[in-house]
XYZ file of C-alpha atoms in Angstrom:
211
model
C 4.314 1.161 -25.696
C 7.999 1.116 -24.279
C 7.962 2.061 -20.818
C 10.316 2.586 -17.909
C 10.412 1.310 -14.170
C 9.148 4.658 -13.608
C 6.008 5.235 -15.305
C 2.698 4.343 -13.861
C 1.313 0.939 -15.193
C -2.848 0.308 -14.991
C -3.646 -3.202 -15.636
C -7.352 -3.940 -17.248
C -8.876 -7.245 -16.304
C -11.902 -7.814 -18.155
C -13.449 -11.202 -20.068
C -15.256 -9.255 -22.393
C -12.356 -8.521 -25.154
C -13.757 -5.790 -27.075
C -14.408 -3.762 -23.880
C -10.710 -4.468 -22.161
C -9.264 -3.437 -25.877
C -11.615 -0.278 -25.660
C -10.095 0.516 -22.752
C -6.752 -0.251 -23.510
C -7.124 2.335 -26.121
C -8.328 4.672 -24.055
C -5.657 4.603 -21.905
C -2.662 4.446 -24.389
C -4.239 7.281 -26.032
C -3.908 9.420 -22.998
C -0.352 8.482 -22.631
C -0.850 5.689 -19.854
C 1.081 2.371 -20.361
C -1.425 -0.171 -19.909
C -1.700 -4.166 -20.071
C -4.795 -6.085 -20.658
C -5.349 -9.342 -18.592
C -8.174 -11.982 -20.018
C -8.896 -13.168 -16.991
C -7.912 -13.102 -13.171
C -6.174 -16.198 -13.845
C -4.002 -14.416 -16.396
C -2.976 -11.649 -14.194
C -2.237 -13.894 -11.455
C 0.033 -16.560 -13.667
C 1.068 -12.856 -14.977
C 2.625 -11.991 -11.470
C 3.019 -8.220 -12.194
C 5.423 -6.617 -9.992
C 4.410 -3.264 -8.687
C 6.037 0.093 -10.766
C 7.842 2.152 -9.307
C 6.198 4.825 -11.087
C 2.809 3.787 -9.538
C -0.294 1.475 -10.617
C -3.546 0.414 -10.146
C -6.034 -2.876 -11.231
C -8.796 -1.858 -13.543
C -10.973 -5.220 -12.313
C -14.396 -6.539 -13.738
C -16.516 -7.618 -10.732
C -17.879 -10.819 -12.902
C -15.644 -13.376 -14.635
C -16.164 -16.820 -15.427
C -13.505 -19.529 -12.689
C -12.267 -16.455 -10.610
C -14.244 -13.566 -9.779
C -13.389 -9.880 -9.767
C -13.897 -10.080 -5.823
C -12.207 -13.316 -5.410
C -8.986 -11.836 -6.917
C -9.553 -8.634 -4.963
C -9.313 -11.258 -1.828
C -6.436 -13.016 -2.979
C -4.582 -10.175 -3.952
C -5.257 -8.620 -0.172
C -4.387 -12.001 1.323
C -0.785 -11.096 -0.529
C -0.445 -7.695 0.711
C -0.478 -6.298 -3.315
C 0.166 -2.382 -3.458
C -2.317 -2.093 -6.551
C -4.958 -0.058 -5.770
C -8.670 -1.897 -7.363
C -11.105 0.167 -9.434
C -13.908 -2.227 -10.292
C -16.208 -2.495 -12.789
C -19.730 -3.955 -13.148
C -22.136 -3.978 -15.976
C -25.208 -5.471 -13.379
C -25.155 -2.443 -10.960
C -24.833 -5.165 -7.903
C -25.415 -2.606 -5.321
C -24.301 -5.006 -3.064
C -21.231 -6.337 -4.709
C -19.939 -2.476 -4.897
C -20.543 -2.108 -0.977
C -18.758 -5.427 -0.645
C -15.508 -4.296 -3.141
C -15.474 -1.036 -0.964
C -15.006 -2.366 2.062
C -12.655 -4.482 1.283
C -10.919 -1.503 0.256
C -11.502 -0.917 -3.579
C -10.623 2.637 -4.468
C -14.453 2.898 -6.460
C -16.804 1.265 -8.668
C -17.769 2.105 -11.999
C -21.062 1.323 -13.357
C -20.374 0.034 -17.599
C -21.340 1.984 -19.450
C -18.969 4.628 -17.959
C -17.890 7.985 -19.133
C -14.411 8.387 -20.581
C -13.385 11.066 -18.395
C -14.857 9.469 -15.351
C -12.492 6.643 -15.872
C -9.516 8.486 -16.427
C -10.192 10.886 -13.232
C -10.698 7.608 -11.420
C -7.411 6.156 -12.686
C -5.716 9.464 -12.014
C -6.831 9.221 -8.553
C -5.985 4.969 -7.665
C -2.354 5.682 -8.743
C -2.186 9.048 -7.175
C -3.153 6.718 -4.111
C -0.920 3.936 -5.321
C 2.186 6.199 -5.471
C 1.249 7.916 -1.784
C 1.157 3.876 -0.877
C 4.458 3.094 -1.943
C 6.193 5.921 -0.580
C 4.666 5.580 2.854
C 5.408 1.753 2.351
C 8.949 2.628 1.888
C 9.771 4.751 4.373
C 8.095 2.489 7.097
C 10.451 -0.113 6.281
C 13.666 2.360 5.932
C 12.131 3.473 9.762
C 12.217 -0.804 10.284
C 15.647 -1.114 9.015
C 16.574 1.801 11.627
C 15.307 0.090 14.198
C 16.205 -3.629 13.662
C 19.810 -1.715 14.181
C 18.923 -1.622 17.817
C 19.327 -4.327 20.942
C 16.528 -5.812 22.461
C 17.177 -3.667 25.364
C 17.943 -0.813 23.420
C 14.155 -0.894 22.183
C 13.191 -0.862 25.220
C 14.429 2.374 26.241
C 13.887 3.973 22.923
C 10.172 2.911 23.324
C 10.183 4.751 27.381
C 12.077 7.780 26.208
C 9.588 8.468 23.428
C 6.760 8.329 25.211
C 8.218 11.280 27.542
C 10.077 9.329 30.206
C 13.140 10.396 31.863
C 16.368 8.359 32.111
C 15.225 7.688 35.899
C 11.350 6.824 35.076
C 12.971 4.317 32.664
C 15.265 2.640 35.215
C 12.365 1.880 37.553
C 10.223 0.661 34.884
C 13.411 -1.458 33.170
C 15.122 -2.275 36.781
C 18.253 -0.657 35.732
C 20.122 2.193 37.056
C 20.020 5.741 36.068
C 23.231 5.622 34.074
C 22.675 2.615 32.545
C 19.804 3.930 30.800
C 21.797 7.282 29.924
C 24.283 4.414 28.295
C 21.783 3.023 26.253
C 20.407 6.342 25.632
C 23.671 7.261 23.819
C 23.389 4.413 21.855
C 19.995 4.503 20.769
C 20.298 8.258 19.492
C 24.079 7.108 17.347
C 22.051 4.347 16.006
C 19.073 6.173 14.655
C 20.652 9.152 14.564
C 17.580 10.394 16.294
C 18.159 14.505 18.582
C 15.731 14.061 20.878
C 12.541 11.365 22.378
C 10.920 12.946 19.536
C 12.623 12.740 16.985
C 12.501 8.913 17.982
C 9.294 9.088 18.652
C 8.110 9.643 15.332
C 11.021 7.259 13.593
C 9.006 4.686 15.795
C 5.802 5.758 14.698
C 7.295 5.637 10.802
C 7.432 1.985 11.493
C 5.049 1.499 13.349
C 1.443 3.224 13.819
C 1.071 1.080 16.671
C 4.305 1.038 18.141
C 3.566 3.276 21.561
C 0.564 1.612 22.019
């Protein structure tokens, strides 16, 4: 299937051949593009990059060398954007509850019902694409901000939590109208109206960032 840096891209990683080509099918025959991995190993030597169009990891919880849960933990370690649907033909209630929290988007019981699968596909690169986009404009927020002195943080920081240009000089030991200075500044270089405005470019960046 020919695809384009757009379209959504679910990978299968399953040992068991006949059941990753089974699903393969599936997929293609819904219109998904989809790639079949042999093995963890495979995907990982594989390197994927993550589409623009959106993704997710259709991962078998037990493999021979590396696990379904070890590559869930590597991939994690890495910071991959592919959301994991796992799948288990042992019904390991404890190796779902273990996937989950580690943030696996569900786990599927084999044998599974076509249209279960798909819906939970549907759903992982819904998620995936939400990801990327919130990913993205985090770091565009980032790149707003790296724009800005080290004092000039400072001050955006004070004026979006609701301090005046005064209540900033005491806290910064600076005067009044130095602050309004770097007030000027901070709002050109963000191109931020108001402390809220800047408030929530800072948030963008950073969930934690009035904390």
């Amino acid at each position: 299937m020919t695809t384009t840096p757009a379209d959504p891209i679910v990978h299968v990683v399953d040992d068991e051949a006949p059941f990753r080509r089974s699903l393969l099918f599936l997929l293609e025959s819904m219109g998904w593009a989809a790639v079949g991995h042999e093995s963890a190993e495979a995907f990982l030597e594989a390197a994927p990059q993550f589409p623009a169009g959106g993704g997710c990891l259709v991962l078998d919880v037990r493999m021979l060398r590396v696990s379904g849960l070890e590559l869930q933990r590597r991939l994690k370690a890495a910071n991959s954007p592919f959301p994991i649907i796992f799948m288990t033909g042992h019904g390991d209630v404890e190796l779902a509850v273990q996937a989950m929290k580690e943030g696996a988007v569900d786990f599927l019981q084999k044998p599974f019902k076509d249209q279960l699968f798909l819906d939970t596909v549907e759903r992982a690169v819904q998620l995936s694409i939400e990801r990327h986009q919130a990913s993205r404009r985090s770091q565009e927020a980032q790149q707003t901000l790296d724009r800005l002195s080290v004092r000039e943080r400072e001050v955006a920081r004070l004026l979006a939590i609701g301090l005046s240009n005064k209540e900033v000089g005491r806290q910064l030991a600076i005067s009044e109208n130095t602050v309004h200075v770097h007030r000027q500044h901070v709002m050109e270089k963000t191109g931020a109206g108001s402390a809220a405005e800047l408030a929530r470019l800072i948030l963008r960046a950073d969930p934690s960032g009035l904390d």
